[in-house]
Tab-separated table of C-alpha atoms and ligand atoms in Angstrom:
chain	number	residue	atom	x	y	z
H	1	MET	CA	59.746	104.895	91.721
H	2	ILE	CA	60.811	108.523	91.636
H	3	SER	CA	63.997	109.573	93.397
H	4	PRO	CA	63.795	112.864	95.245
H	5	ALA	CA	66.239	115.550	94.119
H	6	PRO	CA	69.383	115.522	96.262
H	7	ALA	CA	69.102	117.778	99.300
H	8	PRO	CA	70.989	121.006	98.561
H	9	LEU	CA	74.160	121.793	100.446
H	10	ALA	CA	73.947	124.859	102.696
H	11	PRO	CA	76.062	127.703	101.237
H	12	ASN	CA	78.369	127.804	104.292
H	13	ASP	CA	78.977	124.094	104.030
H	14	ALA	CA	79.826	124.571	100.359
H	15	LEU	CA	82.553	127.010	101.303
H	16	ASP	CA	83.993	124.559	103.854
H	17	LEU	CA	83.832	121.659	101.426
H	18	TYR	CA	85.504	123.766	98.731
H	19	ALA	CA	88.357	124.834	101.018
H	20	ARG	CA	88.882	121.305	102.344
H	21	THR	CA	88.837	119.708	98.903
H	22	ARG	CA	91.128	122.220	97.221
H	23	GLY	CA	93.488	122.020	100.197
H	24	ARG	CA	93.679	118.233	99.940
H	25	THR	CA	94.684	118.466	96.282
H	26	ARG	CA	97.422	120.962	97.149
H	27	ALA	CA	98.686	118.653	99.900
H	28	LEU	CA	98.733	115.669	97.525
H	29	ALA	CA	100.786	117.641	95.009
H	30	ALA	CA	103.148	119.125	97.592
H	31	PRO	CA	105.721	116.277	97.553
H	32	LEU	CA	105.932	116.374	93.732
H	33	ARG	CA	108.730	117.993	91.753
H	34	PRO	CA	107.846	119.712	88.468
H	35	GLU	CA	109.270	116.722	86.560
H	36	ASP	CA	107.009	114.330	88.510
H	37	GLN	CA	104.017	116.459	87.603
H	38	MET	CA	104.674	115.953	83.876
H	39	LEU	CA	104.600	112.149	83.802
H	40	GLN	CA	102.024	110.518	81.534
H	41	SER	CA	102.741	106.800	81.221
H	42	MET	CA	99.671	105.798	79.168
H	43	GLU	CA	96.525	107.274	77.693
H	44	ASP	CA	94.422	106.208	80.699
H	45	ALA	CA	96.662	108.127	83.093
H	46	SER	CA	97.104	111.895	83.177
H	47	PRO	CA	99.946	114.039	84.478
H	48	ALA	CA	99.499	115.425	88.005
H	49	LYS	CA	99.764	118.939	86.568
H	50	TRP	CA	96.841	118.227	84.262
H	51	HIS	CA	94.697	116.986	87.188
H	52	LEU	CA	95.530	120.185	89.104
H	53	ALA	CA	94.479	122.320	86.154
H	54	HIS	CA	91.495	120.296	84.930
H	55	THR	CA	89.767	120.286	88.335
H	56	THR	CA	90.246	124.075	88.371
H	57	TRP	CA	88.844	124.435	84.861
H	58	PHE	CA	85.740	122.540	86.032
H	59	PHE	CA	84.860	125.321	88.530
H	60	GLU	CA	85.732	127.984	85.987
H	61	GLU	CA	83.717	126.438	83.165
H	62	PHE	CA	80.595	125.388	85.070
H	63	ILE	CA	80.365	128.064	87.778
H	64	LEU	CA	82.480	131.164	87.234
H	65	ARG	CA	82.000	131.773	83.502
H	66	PRO	CA	78.211	131.351	83.468
H	67	ARG	CA	77.529	133.076	86.805
H	68	VAL	CA	80.096	135.798	87.421
H	69	SER	CA	79.780	138.707	85.021
H	70	GLY	CA	83.161	140.092	84.145
H	71	TYR	CA	85.022	136.958	85.234
H	72	SER	CA	88.173	136.581	83.210
H	73	SER	CA	90.437	133.582	83.021
H	74	PRO	CA	94.220	133.996	83.236
H	75	ASP	CA	94.286	132.430	79.771
H	76	ASP	CA	91.213	131.538	77.703
H	77	ARG	CA	93.192	128.837	75.918
H	78	PHE	CA	93.255	126.797	79.143
H	79	ALA	CA	89.705	125.716	78.288
H	80	PHE	CA	91.091	123.804	75.288
H	81	LEU	CA	93.972	122.292	77.277
H	82	PHE	CA	92.051	121.305	80.382
H	83	ASN	CA	88.592	120.209	79.218
H	84	SER	CA	88.614	116.428	79.553
H	85	TYR	CA	85.713	114.941	77.597
H	86	TYR	CA	82.825	117.446	77.650
H	87	THR	CA	81.965	117.816	73.983
H	88	GLN	CA	79.274	120.383	74.828
H	89	ALA	CA	81.922	122.545	76.545
H	90	GLY	CA	83.923	122.883	73.346
H	91	PRO	CA	86.953	121.366	71.619
H	92	ARG	CA	89.777	119.875	73.684
H	93	HIS	CA	93.328	118.648	73.554
H	94	ALA	CA	94.111	115.002	72.796
H	95	ARG	CA	93.969	112.869	75.934
H	96	ASP	CA	97.078	110.855	75.099
H	97	ARG	CA	99.172	114.020	74.658
H	98	ARG	CA	98.587	115.657	78.013
H	99	GLY	CA	102.132	114.732	79.023
H	100	MET	CA	103.537	116.793	76.118
H	101	VAL	CA	102.252	120.070	77.504
H	102	SER	CA	105.154	121.683	79.370
H	103	ARG	CA	103.604	125.178	79.319
H	104	PRO	CA	101.806	126.412	81.334
H	105	ASP	CA	104.408	125.202	83.805
H	106	CYS	CA	103.688	124.050	87.350
H	107	ALA	CA	103.964	127.545	88.787
H	108	GLU	CA	101.510	128.910	86.222
H	109	VAL	CA	99.073	126.100	87.013
H	110	ALA	CA	99.402	126.904	90.729
H	111	ASP	CA	98.624	130.545	89.872
H	112	TYR	CA	95.599	129.384	87.854
H	113	ARG	CA	94.349	127.483	90.888
H	114	ALA	CA	94.850	130.517	93.135
H	115	HIS	CA	93.046	132.767	90.628
H	116	VAL	CA	89.995	130.478	90.513
H	117	ASP	CA	90.065	129.996	94.304
H	118	ALA	CA	89.950	133.745	94.835
H	119	ALA	CA	87.035	134.118	92.422
H	120	MET	CA	85.193	131.198	94.038
H	121	ASP	CA	85.767	132.633	97.489
H	122	ALA	CA	84.294	135.965	96.411
H	123	LEU	CA	81.330	134.177	94.846
H	124	LEU	CA	80.634	131.965	97.861
H	125	THR	CA	80.836	134.776	100.400
H	126	GLY	CA	78.858	137.207	98.248
H	127	GLY	CA	75.381	136.426	99.617
H	128	ARG	CA	73.742	135.880	96.230
H	129	ASP	CA	70.163	134.953	95.390
H	130	ASP	CA	71.326	131.831	93.578
H	131	ALA	CA	73.554	130.719	96.495
H	132	GLU	CA	71.776	127.368	96.868
H	133	GLU	CA	72.085	126.537	93.205
H	134	ILE	CA	75.755	127.499	93.281
H	135	ALA	CA	76.257	125.368	96.400
H	136	GLY	CA	74.951	122.347	94.484
H	137	LEU	CA	77.395	122.978	91.654
H	138	VAL	CA	80.249	123.488	94.127
H	139	GLU	CA	79.400	120.172	95.704
H	140	LEU	CA	79.564	118.467	92.306
H	141	GLY	CA	82.850	120.245	91.522
H	142	CYS	CA	84.337	119.103	94.823
H	143	HIS	CA	83.265	115.498	94.347
H	144	HIS	CA	84.705	115.702	90.844
H	145	GLU	CA	87.979	116.967	92.300
H	146	MET	CA	87.974	114.120	94.833
H	147	GLN	CA	87.731	111.618	91.978
H	148	HIS	CA	90.754	113.312	90.448
H	149	GLN	CA	92.613	113.151	93.776
H	150	GLU	CA	92.382	109.382	93.561
H	151	LEU	CA	93.437	109.447	89.918
H	152	LEU	CA	96.290	111.816	90.712
H	153	VAL	CA	97.947	109.334	93.075
H	154	THR	CA	97.152	106.193	91.079
H	155	ASP	CA	98.305	107.799	87.812
H	156	LEU	CA	101.438	108.952	89.588
H	157	LEU	CA	102.136	105.425	90.860
H	158	HIS	CA	101.840	104.131	87.314
H	159	GLY	CA	104.113	106.849	85.973
H	160	LEU	CA	106.750	106.398	88.662
H	161	SER	CA	106.687	102.608	88.196
H	162	PHE	CA	108.593	103.049	84.913
H	163	ASN	CA	111.530	104.565	86.785
H	164	PRO	CA	114.074	101.802	87.577
H	165	LEU	CA	114.871	103.654	90.825
H	166	LEU	CA	111.262	103.121	92.002
H	167	PRO	CA	111.007	106.395	93.923
H	168	ALA	CA	108.715	106.631	96.943
H	169	TYR	CA	105.951	109.243	96.752
H	170	ARG	CA	105.610	109.157	100.544
H	171	ASP	CA	108.026	107.904	103.177
H	172	PRO	CA	108.155	104.132	103.452
H	173	GLN	CA	106.435	102.846	106.560
H	174	PRO	CA	107.222	99.547	108.255
H	175	LEU	CA	104.818	96.779	107.353
H	176	PRO	CA	102.303	95.947	110.033
H	177	VAL	CA	102.559	92.583	111.720
H	178	THR	CA	99.922	90.614	109.869
H	179	GLN	CA	97.809	87.729	110.875
H	180	GLU	CA	95.743	85.580	108.615
H	181	VAL	CA	92.078	86.552	108.878
H	182	PRO	CA	89.989	83.407	108.289
H	183	LEU	CA	87.703	83.528	105.271
H	184	THR	CA	84.099	83.491	106.437
H	185	PHE	CA	80.869	84.293	104.644
H	186	THR	CA	77.635	85.945	105.720
H	187	ARG	CA	74.351	84.716	104.329
H	188	HIS	CA	71.659	87.057	103.025
H	189	ASP	CA	68.141	86.019	102.121
H	190	GLY	CA	67.830	88.337	99.140
H	191	GLY	CA	64.369	88.758	97.677
H	192	LEU	CA	62.898	92.009	96.442
H	193	VAL	CA	65.145	94.802	97.696
H	194	GLU	CA	65.611	98.522	97.050
H	195	ILE	CA	68.927	99.990	96.008
H	196	GLY	CA	70.205	103.362	94.855
H	197	HIS	CA	70.469	106.823	96.322
H	198	ASP	CA	67.687	107.737	98.772
H	199	GLY	CA	67.989	111.507	98.344
H	200	ALA	CA	69.929	112.321	101.532
H	201	GLY	CA	73.233	114.017	100.816
H	202	PHE	CA	75.244	114.148	97.620
H	203	ALA	CA	75.216	111.413	94.998
H	204	TYR	CA	76.033	111.244	91.294
H	205	ASP	CA	73.194	110.953	88.823
H	206	CYS	CA	74.094	107.326	88.058
H	207	GLU	CA	73.212	106.285	91.644
H	208	SER	CA	69.563	107.141	90.968
H	209	PRO	CA	66.712	106.430	90.639
H	210	ARG	CA	66.365	104.307	93.732
H	211	HIS	CA	64.566	101.223	92.498
H	212	ARG	CA	63.560	97.687	93.247
H	213	ALA	CA	65.814	94.783	92.364
H	214	PHE	CA	65.501	91.081	92.911
H	215	THR	CA	68.279	88.894	94.169
H	216	GLN	CA	68.427	85.257	95.115
H	217	ALA	CA	69.738	84.256	98.531
H	218	PHE	CA	73.516	84.605	98.575
H	219	GLU	CA	76.598	84.530	100.750
H	220	ILE	CA	79.233	87.224	100.662
H	221	ALA	CA	82.732	87.087	102.131
H	222	ASP	CA	83.464	89.070	105.270
H	223	ARG	CA	86.773	90.325	103.903
H	224	PRO	CA	88.419	90.894	100.522
H	225	VAL	CA	90.646	88.306	98.830
H	226	THR	CA	94.197	88.502	100.194
H	227	ASN	CA	97.628	88.356	98.606
H	228	ARG	CA	98.175	84.990	100.305
H	229	GLU	CA	95.142	83.590	98.476
H	230	TRP	CA	96.206	85.224	95.232
H	231	ILE	CA	99.645	83.600	95.443
H	232	ALA	CA	97.918	80.221	95.931
H	233	PHE	CA	96.011	80.898	92.691
H	234	MET	CA	99.273	81.766	90.913
H	235	GLU	CA	101.072	78.717	92.277
H	236	ASP	CA	98.199	76.495	91.194
H	237	GLY	CA	98.721	77.673	87.608
H	238	GLY	CA	95.623	79.842	87.732
H	239	TYR	CA	96.876	82.327	85.164
H	240	ASP	CA	97.543	79.623	82.581
H	241	ASP	CA	94.481	77.455	83.083
H	242	ALA	CA	91.959	78.694	80.542
H	243	ARG	CA	89.144	76.765	82.256
H	244	HIS	CA	88.869	79.512	84.879
H	245	TRP	CA	88.773	82.395	82.441
H	246	PHE	CA	86.508	84.187	80.052
H	247	MET	CA	87.946	83.629	76.577
H	248	GLU	CA	88.382	87.368	76.135
H	249	GLY	CA	90.075	87.687	79.530
H	250	HIS	CA	92.471	84.847	78.903
H	251	ALA	CA	93.383	86.303	75.519
H	252	VAL	CA	94.256	89.613	77.191
H	253	ALA	CA	96.189	87.894	79.999
H	254	THR	CA	98.156	85.864	77.448
H	255	ARG	CA	98.857	88.815	75.180
H	256	GLU	CA	99.902	91.051	78.088
H	257	GLU	CA	101.884	88.217	79.726
H	258	TRP	CA	100.078	88.580	83.039
H	259	HIS	CA	101.355	86.100	85.632
H	260	HIS	CA	100.734	88.194	88.756
H	261	PRO	CA	99.078	91.487	89.745
H	262	LEU	CA	100.421	94.736	88.316
H	263	TYR	CA	103.589	96.053	90.024
H	264	TRP	CA	104.693	92.650	91.374
H	265	TRP	CA	108.067	90.959	90.941
H	266	GLN	CA	109.957	88.134	92.593
H	267	GLN	CA	113.179	88.746	94.476
H	268	ASP	CA	115.111	86.082	96.440
H	269	GLY	CA	112.072	83.829	96.411
H	270	GLU	CA	109.795	86.505	97.835
H	271	TRP	CA	107.113	88.565	96.130
H	272	TRP	CA	107.633	92.311	96.122
H	273	THR	CA	105.437	95.110	94.949
H	274	TYR	CA	105.790	98.769	94.081
H	275	THR	CA	103.632	101.109	96.129
H	276	LEU	CA	103.226	104.830	96.741
H	277	ARG	CA	105.640	104.201	99.601
H	278	GLY	CA	108.227	102.652	97.317
H	279	PRO	CA	109.112	98.960	96.879
H	280	GLN	CA	107.671	96.723	99.619
H	281	PRO	CA	107.431	92.982	100.242
H	282	VAL	CA	103.918	91.788	99.397
H	283	ALA	CA	101.937	91.789	102.653
H	284	LEU	CA	100.394	88.321	102.595
H	285	ASP	CA	97.273	89.120	104.569
H	286	ALA	CA	96.472	92.454	102.981
H	287	PRO	CA	93.841	92.589	100.223
H	288	VAL	CA	95.219	91.885	96.757
H	289	VAL	CA	95.260	95.029	94.629
H	290	HIS	CA	95.910	95.971	90.992
H	291	VAL	CA	94.054	93.094	89.383
H	292	SER	CA	91.748	93.447	86.406
H	293	TYR	CA	88.144	92.302	86.207
H	294	TYR	CA	89.294	89.409	84.033
H	295	GLU	CA	91.736	88.229	86.697
H	296	ALA	CA	89.274	88.789	89.549
H	297	ASP	CA	86.626	86.763	87.756
H	298	ALA	CA	89.059	83.927	86.999
H	299	PHE	CA	90.229	83.856	90.594
H	300	ALA	CA	86.664	83.646	91.870
H	301	ARG	CA	85.894	80.712	89.566
H	302	TRP	CA	89.121	78.960	90.600
H	303	ALA	CA	88.067	79.458	94.236
H	304	GLY	CA	84.671	77.825	93.598
H	305	ALA	CA	82.890	81.129	94.074
H	306	ARG	CA	81.928	84.180	92.018
H	307	LEU	CA	82.061	87.946	92.173
H	308	PRO	CA	79.105	89.620	93.903
H	309	THR	CA	76.635	91.702	91.938
H	310	GLU	CA	76.418	95.368	92.840
H	311	VAL	CA	72.953	94.779	94.287
H	312	GLU	CA	74.370	92.126	96.626
H	313	HIS	CA	77.254	94.370	97.638
H	314	GLU	CA	74.998	97.310	98.387
H	315	ILE	CA	72.461	95.449	100.491
H	316	ALA	CA	75.138	93.478	102.342
H	317	PHE	CA	77.093	96.514	103.496
H	318	ARG	CA	74.883	99.593	103.458
H	319	ASP	CA	74.291	99.529	107.199
H	320	ARG	CA	77.987	99.444	107.943
H	321	PRO	CA	79.355	102.897	108.945
H	322	ILE	CA	81.657	104.506	106.391
H	323	ALA	CA	84.979	104.043	108.159
H	324	GLY	CA	88.154	102.448	106.924
H	325	ASN	CA	91.474	102.931	105.211
H	326	PHE	CA	91.003	105.988	102.988
H	327	LEU	CA	93.284	108.500	101.313
H	328	ASP	CA	93.152	110.977	104.187
H	329	ASP	CA	96.350	110.478	106.198
H	330	GLY	CA	96.165	106.782	105.389
H	331	PRO	CA	98.876	104.258	104.630
H	332	LEU	CA	98.204	104.566	100.845
H	333	ARG	CA	98.019	100.814	100.444
H	334	PRO	CA	95.448	98.199	101.442
H	335	MET	CA	95.714	96.878	104.975
H	336	PRO	CA	94.683	93.504	106.435
H	337	GLY	CA	91.323	93.286	108.148
H	338	GLU	CA	87.622	92.879	107.639
H	339	GLY	CA	86.929	96.333	106.272
H	340	VAL	CA	84.563	96.953	103.401
H	341	TRP	CA	85.036	100.721	102.960
H	342	GLY	CA	88.439	101.818	101.777
H	343	ASP	CA	91.417	99.508	101.115
H	344	VAL	CA	90.473	98.231	97.638
H	345	TRP	CA	87.685	98.873	95.165
H	346	GLU	CA	85.892	95.563	94.739
H	347	TRP	CA	84.995	94.351	91.285
H	348	THR	CA	81.383	93.299	90.931
H	349	SER	CA	79.915	91.201	88.148
H	350	SER	CA	77.542	94.058	87.274
H	351	PRO	CA	77.984	96.103	84.124
H	352	PHE	CA	77.808	99.883	84.502
H	353	THR	CA	74.372	100.466	82.987
H	354	PRO	CA	71.635	102.990	83.775
H	355	TYR	CA	69.309	102.204	86.662
H	356	PRO	CA	65.668	101.820	85.591
H	357	GLY	CA	64.264	105.275	84.853
H	358	PHE	CA	67.663	106.997	84.518
H	359	ARG	CA	67.750	109.903	82.083
H	360	ARG	CA	70.905	111.740	81.152
H	361	PRO	CA	70.685	115.308	82.436
H	362	GLU	CA	70.661	118.034	79.756
H	363	GLY	CA	73.783	120.015	78.971
H	364	ALA	CA	77.492	119.372	79.304
H	365	LEU	CA	77.220	118.106	82.901
H	366	GLY	CA	74.924	115.369	81.616
H	367	GLU	CA	78.058	113.939	80.022
H	368	TYR	CA	79.575	113.298	83.455
H	369	ASN	CA	78.496	109.643	83.779
H	370	GLY	CA	75.762	108.848	81.264
H	371	LYS	CA	77.904	108.519	78.178
H	372	PHE	CA	80.152	105.922	79.824
H	373	MET	CA	77.428	103.366	80.444
H	374	VAL	CA	78.716	100.744	78.055
H	375	ASN	CA	81.319	97.979	78.309
H	376	GLN	CA	82.514	98.877	81.809
H	377	MET	CA	82.075	97.055	85.107
H	378	VAL	CA	81.013	98.476	88.478
H	379	LEU	CA	83.315	98.434	91.489
H	380	ARG	CA	82.153	99.170	95.014
H	381	GLY	CA	83.550	100.180	98.377
H	382	GLY	CA	86.280	102.773	97.814
H	383	SER	CA	89.999	102.345	98.286
H	384	CYS	CA	93.065	103.511	100.178
H	385	ALA	CA	93.317	106.245	97.513
H	386	THR	CA	89.696	107.433	97.855
H	387	PRO	CA	89.001	110.527	99.983
H	388	ARG	CA	86.761	109.596	102.906
H	389	ASP	CA	84.402	112.493	102.052
H	390	GLN	CA	83.527	110.807	98.810
H	391	MET	CA	82.355	107.420	99.976
H	392	ARG	CA	78.785	106.218	100.463
H	393	SER	CA	77.182	102.808	100.116
H	394	THR	CA	75.485	103.604	96.798
H	395	TYR	CA	78.676	104.844	95.106
H	396	ARG	CA	79.338	103.137	91.764
H	397	THR	CA	82.699	103.534	90.186
H	398	PHE	CA	83.389	101.903	86.845
H	399	PHE	CA	86.330	100.751	84.769
H	400	TYR	CA	87.007	98.601	81.737
H	401	PRO	CA	87.595	94.898	82.445
H	402	HIS	CA	91.253	94.993	81.385
H	403	GLN	CA	92.258	97.928	83.601
H	404	ARG	CA	94.498	97.316	86.604
H	405	TRP	CA	96.168	100.545	87.642
H	406	GLN	CA	93.498	101.664	90.086
H	407	MET	CA	93.380	100.192	93.608
H	408	MET	CA	91.267	97.281	92.381
H	409	GLY	CA	90.686	94.053	94.274
H	410	LEU	CA	87.798	91.704	94.945
H	411	ARG	CA	85.561	89.966	97.455
H	412	LEU	CA	83.988	86.581	96.875
H	413	ALA	CA	80.320	85.690	96.863
H	414	ARG	CA	78.484	82.369	96.525
H	415	ASP	CA	75.069	81.137	95.594
H	416	VAL	CA	72.994	79.580	98.336
H	417	THR	CA	71.435	76.406	97.093
N	501	FE2	FE1	87.271	115.210	85.269
């Protein structure tokens, strides 16, 4: 089955999307002091300042340099500092040393952003023959920047979590009054189904080709796993009982001394957690967040269930409108309810591998997803740190099974026998 090429974005819409996306990044960075913008707590996480510059470099490298004659960068060395992993775009700085780069400072990075914005504005309002092609690249650049918006806040949370004062990125908000939502399942017949991007609107290359897949009948939970359920797992000795775990997962959990999700601690007999709104009591009926694939899988086995496959997730929820708790003006933490979009990314049992017929695109942009298709697992559904503009039912994000710092949770599925 051949997937049609994604429908191109109209040039005017590209300008709107560009302005909206760049503006959101500026708003996310606005509460940060220069010192906050420097934090790099681990190799997987990057400083906010680097995200601000790297997303800017992306437009410069893939649009302005090749298409605007006479374009000049404020500093050609930025290409070395702010290229992430594109080997075909040239050499780059070490990923684990991004937090050591104090110059350019925050003001110079803000100037870099303004310089590229001005050049992009001139390009997008210039009425060029290649406007449609440019619009497609702008769309990719904006979706790329949206991915970094999510990383910016989740990397920041990780960085700030090492500060004993546990500063709040945004004002604390009172916890909602929560009510236990009963755990129910919806049955699906399965069979031969079609999944993947259908050609309407933007999608990454890894969401194509649309193709047939077979799935047995299954049941999938109507809401994600909650903190209340996770605490029951903990209190039942779930972390220590190797019967529930993959051997590799249990070895990691033992070595890392995992006894609860990331950012949790106990205080006066109550579980607390660190959030983008500072320390908060764990909301019992909100979806559990900051658990690895290994933990999610062990929980599911303990619960007499399993994680869904990505095929099951896609066919179960693709008709549900994309609405939910997203980054835009949201509470920045998962909220109780029956939502599927937003709140927490849901681990699936599917490895991030190419769909049948996938070919890596030529050139540096072909490195975007294709070279990561090994040893990572797919998560679906978006989170409270995902921009709403980015979400669609075919979206596949992917992380390594030991990673926990993203807004990662889970939903249960079961075989129908
Ligand atoms: Fe990137």
